PDB file of C-alpha atoms and ligand atoms in Angstrom:
ATOM      1  CA  MET A   1       4.038 -17.634  15.494  1.00 63.00           C
ATOM      2  CA  ARG A   2       6.805 -15.058  15.817  1.00 66.00           C
ATOM      3  CA  SER A   3       5.652 -12.473  18.326  1.00 73.00           C
ATOM      4  CA  HIS A   4       7.216  -9.438  19.947  1.00 82.00           C
ATOM      5  CA  PRO A   5       6.760  -7.626  23.284  1.00 87.00           C
ATOM      6  CA  ASP A   6       5.881  -4.369  21.447  1.00 90.00           C
ATOM      7  CA  ILE A   7       2.873  -6.043  19.822  1.00 92.00           C
ATOM      8  CA  LYS A   8      -0.521  -5.570  21.440  1.00 93.00           C
ATOM      9  CA  LYS A   9      -2.682  -7.700  19.196  1.00 95.00           C
ATOM     10  CA  ILE A  10      -2.546  -9.452  15.836  1.00 96.00           C
ATOM     11  CA  LEU A  11      -5.235  -7.934  13.614  1.00 98.00           C
ATOM     12  CA  LEU A  12      -4.638  -9.887  10.399  1.00 98.00           C
ATOM     13  CA  ASP A  13      -2.722 -13.153  10.425  1.00 97.00           C
ATOM     14  CA  GLU A  14      -0.761 -14.428   7.458  1.00 97.00           C
ATOM     15  CA  ASN A  15      -3.465 -16.811   6.179  1.00 98.00           C
ATOM     16  CA  THR A  16      -6.126 -14.143   6.359  1.00 98.00           C
ATOM     17  CA  ILE A  17      -3.913 -11.758   4.401  1.00 98.00           C
ATOM     18  CA  LEU A  18      -2.983 -14.311   1.745  1.00 98.00           C
ATOM     19  CA  ASN A  19      -6.580 -15.493   1.277  1.00 98.00           C
ATOM     20  CA  ARG A  20      -7.692 -11.939   0.697  1.00 98.00           C
ATOM     21  CA  ILE A  21      -4.804 -11.349  -1.725  1.00 98.00           C
ATOM     22  CA  ASP A  22      -5.971 -14.408  -3.724  1.00 98.00           C
ATOM     23  CA  LYS A  23      -9.310 -12.644  -4.198  1.00 98.00           C
ATOM     24  CA  LEU A  24      -7.784  -9.270  -5.051  1.00 98.00           C
ATOM     25  CA  ALA A  25      -5.523 -10.876  -7.657  1.00 98.00           C
ATOM     26  CA  GLU A  26      -8.468 -12.742  -9.190  1.00 98.00           C
ATOM     27  CA  GLN A  27     -10.358  -9.492  -9.503  1.00 98.00           C
ATOM     28  CA  ILE A  28      -7.376  -7.678 -11.042  1.00 98.00           C
ATOM     29  CA  ASN A  29      -6.710 -10.548 -13.484  1.00 98.00           C
ATOM     30  CA  ASP A  30     -10.374 -10.377 -14.560  1.00 97.00           C
ATOM     31  CA  ASP A  31     -10.571  -6.610 -14.851  1.00 97.00           C
ATOM     32  CA  TYR A  32      -7.412  -6.213 -16.927  1.00 97.00           C
ATOM     33  CA  THR A  33      -7.881  -9.163 -19.323  1.00 94.00           C
ATOM     34  CA  ASP A  34      -8.220  -6.893 -22.348  1.00 91.00           C
ATOM     35  CA  ILE A  35      -5.159  -4.824 -21.525  1.00 93.00           C
ATOM     36  CA  GLU A  36      -1.868  -5.738 -23.137  1.00 90.00           C
ATOM     37  CA  ASN A  37       0.427  -4.829 -20.310  1.00 94.00           C
ATOM     38  CA  ILE A  38      -0.021  -3.239 -16.928  1.00 97.00           C
ATOM     39  CA  MET A  39       2.502  -1.300 -14.971  1.00 98.00           C
ATOM     40  CA  ILE A  40       2.498  -1.930 -11.255  1.00 98.00           C
ATOM     41  CA  VAL A  41       3.753   0.996  -9.204  1.00 98.00           C
ATOM     42  CA  SER A  42       4.661  -0.230  -5.734  1.00 98.00           C
ATOM     43  CA  ILE A  43       5.216   2.280  -2.962  1.00 97.00           C
ATOM     44  CA  LEU A  44       8.274   1.613  -0.817  1.00 96.00           C
ATOM     45  CA  LYS A  45       8.969   0.601   1.725  1.00 94.00           C
ATOM     46  CA  GLY A  46       5.625  -0.322   3.240  1.00 95.00           C
ATOM     47  CA  ALA A  47       4.099  -2.113   0.249  1.00 98.00           C
ATOM     48  CA  PHE A  48       7.001  -4.454  -0.502  1.00 98.00           C
ATOM     49  CA  MET A  49       5.545  -7.641   1.025  1.00 98.00           C
ATOM     50  CA  PHE A  50       2.048  -6.976  -0.239  1.00 98.00           C
ATOM     51  CA  THR A  51       3.414  -6.288  -3.733  1.00 98.00           C
ATOM     52  CA  SER A  52       5.385  -9.504  -3.717  1.00 98.00           C
ATOM     53  CA  ASP A  53       2.488 -11.740  -2.623  1.00 98.00           C
ATOM     54  CA  LEU A  54       0.032  -9.960  -4.917  1.00 98.00           C
ATOM     55  CA  LEU A  55       2.203 -10.155  -8.024  1.00 98.00           C
ATOM     56  CA  LYS A  56       2.892 -13.886  -7.564  1.00 98.00           C
ATOM     57  CA  ARG A  57      -0.828 -14.259  -8.248  1.00 98.00           C
ATOM     58  CA  ILE A  58      -1.128 -11.855 -11.189  1.00 98.00           C
ATOM     59  CA  THR A  59      -1.300 -13.899 -14.382  1.00 97.00           C
ATOM     60  CA  ILE A  60      -1.759 -11.085 -16.880  1.00 96.00           C
ATOM     61  CA  PRO A  61       1.331  -9.443 -18.468  1.00 96.00           C
ATOM     62  CA  HIS A  62       2.789  -6.774 -16.235  1.00 97.00           C
ATOM     63  CA  ILE A  63       5.946  -5.057 -15.159  1.00 97.00           C
ATOM     64  CA  VAL A  64       6.686  -3.743 -11.687  1.00 98.00           C
ATOM     65  CA  ASP A  65       8.419  -0.532 -10.754  1.00 98.00           C
ATOM     66  CA  PHE A  66       9.004   1.129  -7.403  1.00 98.00           C
ATOM     67  CA  MET A  67       8.698   4.579  -5.984  1.00 97.00           C
ATOM     68  CA  ALA A  68       9.772   5.644  -2.505  1.00 96.00           C
ATOM     69  CA  LEU A  69       7.822   8.432  -0.824  1.00 92.00           C
ATOM     70  CA  SER A  70       8.724  10.222   2.374  1.00 82.00           C
ATOM     71  CA  THR A  71       6.808   9.596   5.529  1.00 65.00           C
ATOM     72  CA  TYR A  72       5.680  12.955   6.745  1.00 62.00           C
ATOM     73  CA  GLY A  73       6.536  14.426  10.109  1.00 58.00           C
ATOM     74  CA  ALA A  74       3.745  15.883  12.224  1.00 51.00           C
ATOM     75  CA  GLU A  75       4.061  19.278  10.545  1.00 53.00           C
ATOM     76  CA  SER A  76       4.325  18.240   6.946  1.00 47.00           C
ATOM     77  CA  ARG A  77       1.325  15.993   7.463  1.00 54.00           C
ATOM     78  CA  ALA A  78      -0.849  18.976   8.263  1.00 56.00           C
ATOM     79  CA  SER A  79       0.312  20.690   5.089  1.00 61.00           C
ATOM     80  CA  GLY A  80      -0.206  17.550   3.064  1.00 63.00           C
ATOM     81  CA  GLU A  81       3.392  17.550   1.956  1.00 78.00           C
ATOM     82  CA  VAL A  82       4.774  14.331   0.578  1.00 87.00           C
ATOM     83  CA  ARG A  83       8.230  13.981  -0.929  1.00 89.00           C
ATOM     84  CA  VAL A  84       9.539  11.672  -3.626  1.00 93.00           C
ATOM     85  CA  ILE A  85      12.657   9.943  -2.285  1.00 93.00           C
ATOM     86  CA  MET A  86      13.133   7.649  -5.266  1.00 96.00           C
ATOM     87  CA  ASP A  87      11.313   8.020  -8.537  1.00 97.00           C
ATOM     88  CA  LEU A  88      10.234   5.359 -11.031  1.00 97.00           C
ATOM     89  CA  ARG A  89      12.807   3.941 -13.400  1.00 96.00           C
ATOM     90  CA  HIS A  90      10.349   3.518 -16.271  1.00 94.00           C
ATOM     91  CA  PRO A  91       8.329   6.226 -18.018  1.00 96.00           C
ATOM     92  CA  VAL A  92       4.592   5.878 -17.365  1.00 97.00           C
ATOM     93  CA  GLN A  93       3.242   7.827 -20.312  1.00 97.00           C
ATOM     94  CA  ASN A  94       0.446   5.858 -22.021  1.00 97.00           C
ATOM     95  CA  GLN A  95       0.790   3.048 -19.468  1.00 97.00           C
ATOM     96  CA  HIS A  96      -2.035   1.377 -17.605  1.00 98.00           C
ATOM     97  CA  VAL A  97      -0.845   1.981 -14.076  1.00 98.00           C
ATOM     98  CA  LEU A  98      -1.946   0.159 -10.942  1.00 98.00           C
ATOM     99  CA  ILE A  99      -0.644   1.698  -7.703  1.00 98.00           C
ATOM    100  CA  VAL A 100       0.023  -0.816  -4.921  1.00 98.00           C
ATOM    101  CA  GLU A 101       0.044   0.764  -1.466  1.00 98.00           C
ATOM    102  CA  ASP A 102       0.088  -0.497   2.111  1.00 97.00           C
ATOM    103  CA  ILE A 103      -2.276   1.806   4.011  1.00 96.00           C
ATOM    104  CA  PHE A 104      -4.812   4.489   3.328  1.00 94.00           C
ATOM    105  CA  ASP A 105      -4.987   6.800   6.321  1.00 92.00           C
ATOM    106  CA  SER A 106      -5.662  10.435   5.394  1.00 89.00           C
ATOM    107  CA  GLY A 107      -5.299   9.613   1.716  1.00 91.00           C
ATOM    108  CA  LEU A 108      -2.786  12.424   1.201  1.00 89.00           C
ATOM    109  CA  THR A 109      -0.044  10.104  -0.019  1.00 91.00           C
ATOM    110  CA  LEU A 110      -2.247   8.599  -2.706  1.00 93.00           C
ATOM    111  CA  GLN A 111      -3.620  11.980  -3.656  1.00 92.00           C
ATOM    112  CA  PHE A 112      -0.097  13.301  -4.128  1.00 91.00           C
ATOM    113  CA  LEU A 113       0.957  10.262  -6.111  1.00 95.00           C
ATOM    114  CA  GLU A 114      -2.085  10.310  -8.360  1.00 95.00           C
ATOM    115  CA  ARG A 115      -1.422  13.944  -9.168  1.00 94.00           C
ATOM    116  CA  ILE A 116       2.162  13.167 -10.195  1.00 95.00           C
ATOM    117  CA  LEU A 117       1.241  10.163 -12.310  1.00 97.00           C
ATOM    118  CA  GLN A 118      -1.694  11.907 -14.014  1.00 96.00           C
ATOM    119  CA  SER A 119       0.631  14.771 -14.956  1.00 97.00           C
ATOM    120  CA  ARG A 120       2.786  12.198 -16.760  1.00 97.00           C
ATOM    121  CA  ASN A 121      -0.180  11.291 -18.957  1.00 98.00           C
ATOM    122  CA  VAL A 122      -0.876   7.694 -18.012  1.00 98.00           C
ATOM    123  CA  ALA A 123      -3.418   5.753 -20.077  1.00 98.00           C
ATOM    124  CA  SER A 124      -5.302   4.693 -16.940  1.00 97.00           C
ATOM    125  CA  LEU A 125      -4.751   4.795 -13.210  1.00 98.00           C
ATOM    126  CA  LYS A 126      -6.155   2.532 -10.500  1.00 98.00           C
ATOM    127  CA  THR A 127      -5.289   1.887  -6.873  1.00 98.00           C
ATOM    128  CA  CYS A 128      -4.885  -1.318  -4.904  1.00 98.00           C
ATOM    129  CA  VAL A 129      -4.542  -0.760  -1.162  1.00 98.00           C
ATOM    130  CA  LEU A 130      -4.110  -3.477   1.432  1.00 98.00           C
ATOM    131  CA  THR A 131      -5.656  -1.646   4.396  1.00 98.00           C
ATOM    132  CA  GLN A 132      -7.800   1.384   5.059  1.00 96.00           C
ATOM    133  CA  LYS A 133      -8.167   2.891   8.508  1.00 95.00           C
ATOM    134  CA  GLU A 134     -11.754   2.833   9.718  1.00 93.00           C
ATOM    135  CA  GLY A 135     -13.600   6.099   9.260  1.00 87.00           C
ATOM    136  CA  LYS A 136     -10.873   7.567   7.054  1.00 83.00           C
ATOM    137  CA  LYS A 137     -12.022   8.753   3.679  1.00 78.00           C
ATOM    138  CA  ASN A 138     -10.752  11.202   1.117  1.00 81.00           C
ATOM    139  CA  PRO A 139     -13.310  12.337  -1.453  1.00 80.00           C
ATOM    140  CA  GLU A 140     -10.492  12.932  -3.949  1.00 82.00           C
ATOM    141  CA  ILE A 141      -9.369   9.314  -3.956  1.00 87.00           C
ATOM    142  CA  LYS A 142     -11.100   6.154  -5.054  1.00 90.00           C
ATOM    143  CA  ILE A 143      -9.645   2.827  -3.931  1.00 96.00           C
ATOM    144  CA  ASP A 144     -10.332   0.339  -6.709  1.00 98.00           C
ATOM    145  CA  TYR A 145      -9.128  -2.757  -4.844  1.00 98.00           C
ATOM    146  CA  LEU A 146      -9.161  -2.779  -1.046  1.00 98.00           C
ATOM    147  CA  GLY A 147      -7.905  -5.623   1.137  1.00 98.00           C
ATOM    148  CA  PHE A 148      -9.184  -4.787   4.603  1.00 98.00           C
ATOM    149  CA  THR A 149     -10.647  -2.075   6.756  1.00 97.00           C
ATOM    150  CA  ILE A 150      -8.706  -1.883  10.034  1.00 97.00           C
ATOM    151  CA  PRO A 151      -9.135   0.069  13.288  1.00 96.00           C
ATOM    152  CA  ASP A 152      -7.587   3.523  13.448  1.00 94.00           C
ATOM    153  CA  VAL A 153      -4.519   2.453  15.448  1.00 93.00           C
ATOM    154  CA  TRP A 154      -0.813   2.276  14.567  1.00 93.00           C
ATOM    155  CA  VAL A 155      -0.144  -1.024  12.866  1.00 95.00           C
ATOM    156  CA  VAL A 156       3.111  -2.793  12.025  1.00 96.00           C
ATOM    157  CA  GLY A 157       4.218  -5.911  10.217  1.00 97.00           C
ATOM    158  CA  TYR A 158       3.800  -7.261   6.699  1.00 98.00           C
ATOM    159  CA  GLY A 159       5.901  -4.368   5.356  1.00 97.00           C
ATOM    160  CA  LEU A 160       4.702  -1.761   7.837  1.00 96.00           C
ATOM    161  CA  ASP A 161       7.052  -0.296  10.396  1.00 94.00           C
ATOM    162  CA  TYR A 162       7.399   1.794  13.459  1.00 93.00           C
ATOM    163  CA  ALA A 163      10.732   3.658  13.243  1.00 90.00           C
ATOM    164  CA  ASP A 164      11.787   1.028  10.681  1.00 90.00           C
ATOM    165  CA  LYS A 165      11.142  -1.831  13.108  1.00 93.00           C
ATOM    166  CA  HIS A 166       8.739  -4.785  12.806  1.00 95.00           C
ATOM    167  CA  ARG A 167       8.508  -4.557   9.013  1.00 96.00           C
ATOM    168  CA  THR A 168       9.241  -8.223   8.424  1.00 96.00           C
ATOM    169  CA  LEU A 169       6.645  -9.724  10.753  1.00 96.00           C
ATOM    170  CA  PRO A 170       4.441 -11.998   8.612  1.00 96.00           C
ATOM    171  CA  TYR A 171       1.196 -10.545  10.041  1.00 97.00           C
ATOM    172  CA  ILE A 172      -0.330  -7.108  10.654  1.00 98.00           C
ATOM    173  CA  ALA A 173      -0.546  -6.176  14.305  1.00 97.00           C
ATOM    174  CA  GLU A 174      -1.482  -3.308  16.550  1.00 96.00           C
ATOM    175  CA  LEU A 175       1.476  -1.764  18.311  1.00 92.00           C
ATOM    176  CA  LYS A 176       1.231  -1.156  22.059  1.00 90.00           C
ATOM    177  CA  PRO A 177       0.351   2.550  22.367  1.00 85.00           C
ATOM    178  CA  GLU A 178       3.064   3.057  24.991  1.00 87.00           C
ATOM    179  CA  VAL A 179       5.629   2.167  22.325  1.00 85.00           C
ATOM    180  CA  TYR A 180       4.745   5.109  20.086  1.00 79.00           C
ATOM    181  CA  HIS A 181       3.473   7.645  22.601  1.00 76.00           C
TER     182      HIS A 181
HETATM  183  P1  LIG B 201      -1.912   8.839   4.347  1.00 76.18           P
HETATM  184  O1  LIG B 201      -1.135   9.701   3.403  1.00 76.18           O
HETATM  185  O2  LIG B 201      -3.050   8.105   3.697  1.00 76.18           O
HETATM  186  O3  LIG B 201      -2.356   9.592   5.571  1.00 76.18           O
HETATM  187  O4  LIG B 201      -0.929   7.786   4.954  1.00 76.18           O
HETATM  188  C1  LIG B 201      -0.453   6.789   4.215  1.00 76.18           C
HETATM  189  C2  LIG B 201       0.940   6.409   4.645  1.00 76.18           C
HETATM  190  O5  LIG B 201       1.186   6.630   6.041  1.00 76.18           O
HETATM  191  C3  LIG B 201       1.103   4.942   4.425  1.00 76.18           C
HETATM  192  O6  LIG B 201       1.686   4.728   3.173  1.00 76.18           O
HETATM  193  C4  LIG B 201       2.005   4.519   5.548  1.00 76.18           C
HETATM  194  O7  LIG B 201       3.335   4.616   5.112  1.00 76.18           O
HETATM  195  C5  LIG B 201       1.801   5.532   6.636  1.00 76.18           C
HETATM  196  N1  LIG B 201       0.915   5.008   7.694  1.00 76.18           N
HETATM  197  C6  LIG B 201      -0.318   5.430   8.007  1.00 76.18           C
HETATM  198  N2  LIG B 201      -0.831   4.730   9.032  1.00 76.18           N
HETATM  199  C7  LIG B 201       0.108   3.822   9.386  1.00 76.18           C
HETATM  200  C8  LIG B 201       0.187   2.790  10.390  1.00 76.18           C
HETATM  201  O8  LIG B 201      -0.728   2.515  11.178  1.00 76.18           O
HETATM  202  N3  LIG B 201       1.331   2.079  10.433  1.00 76.18           N
HETATM  203  C9  LIG B 201       2.377   2.294   9.589  1.00 76.18           C
HETATM  204  N4  LIG B 201       3.438   1.550   9.725  1.00 76.18           N
HETATM  205  N5  LIG B 201       2.342   3.246   8.624  1.00 76.18           N
HETATM  206  C10 LIG B 201       1.225   4.002   8.525  1.00 76.18           C
HETATM  207 MG1  LIG B 202       3.733   4.414   2.860  1.00 76.18          MG
END
């Protein structure tokens, strides 16, 4: 398996991730059977691999669109500020929207996104998140489909980066703390 000296430990290997995605897709296919079309909103860049593997397994009619949100700096995080770097191409009014996101940490990103999408009058809004950091909750946000709970450490791989590195590793791994401290 492709490894890297910055990696401390693999938390979720590729098979584990894909097996869980099989289950998530099954659940989504079941839950949306009566809906004509769903609109997948994938959050760049982090969710790109997850989105791709998930959507290969979605058998109900859907379209996919992308939105890029800023990663906050230390200060903007405290204020809960999130910025839209690239907006959706398609209108979402009256659409059944499923957000696909990489990580739920403080939940501020999803909270921000939900507020935007609700203001555009979607027909319904659900969230599918690959990982949630242990002990992190946000009473404002409900995750409808969750892949894994992971330790509260900085993780990379499978779409996730540190300073734009390690995004294309096929697994999710803990970064050595000395790399990001
Ligand atoms: P939240 O707004 O829930 O605090 O954070 C969510 C966003 O922060 C995620 O979309 C992700 O981009 C980033 N993030 C949070 N924790 C990690 C992590 O451990 N690794 C990486 N690569 N990104 C993270
Ligand atoms: Mg993100």
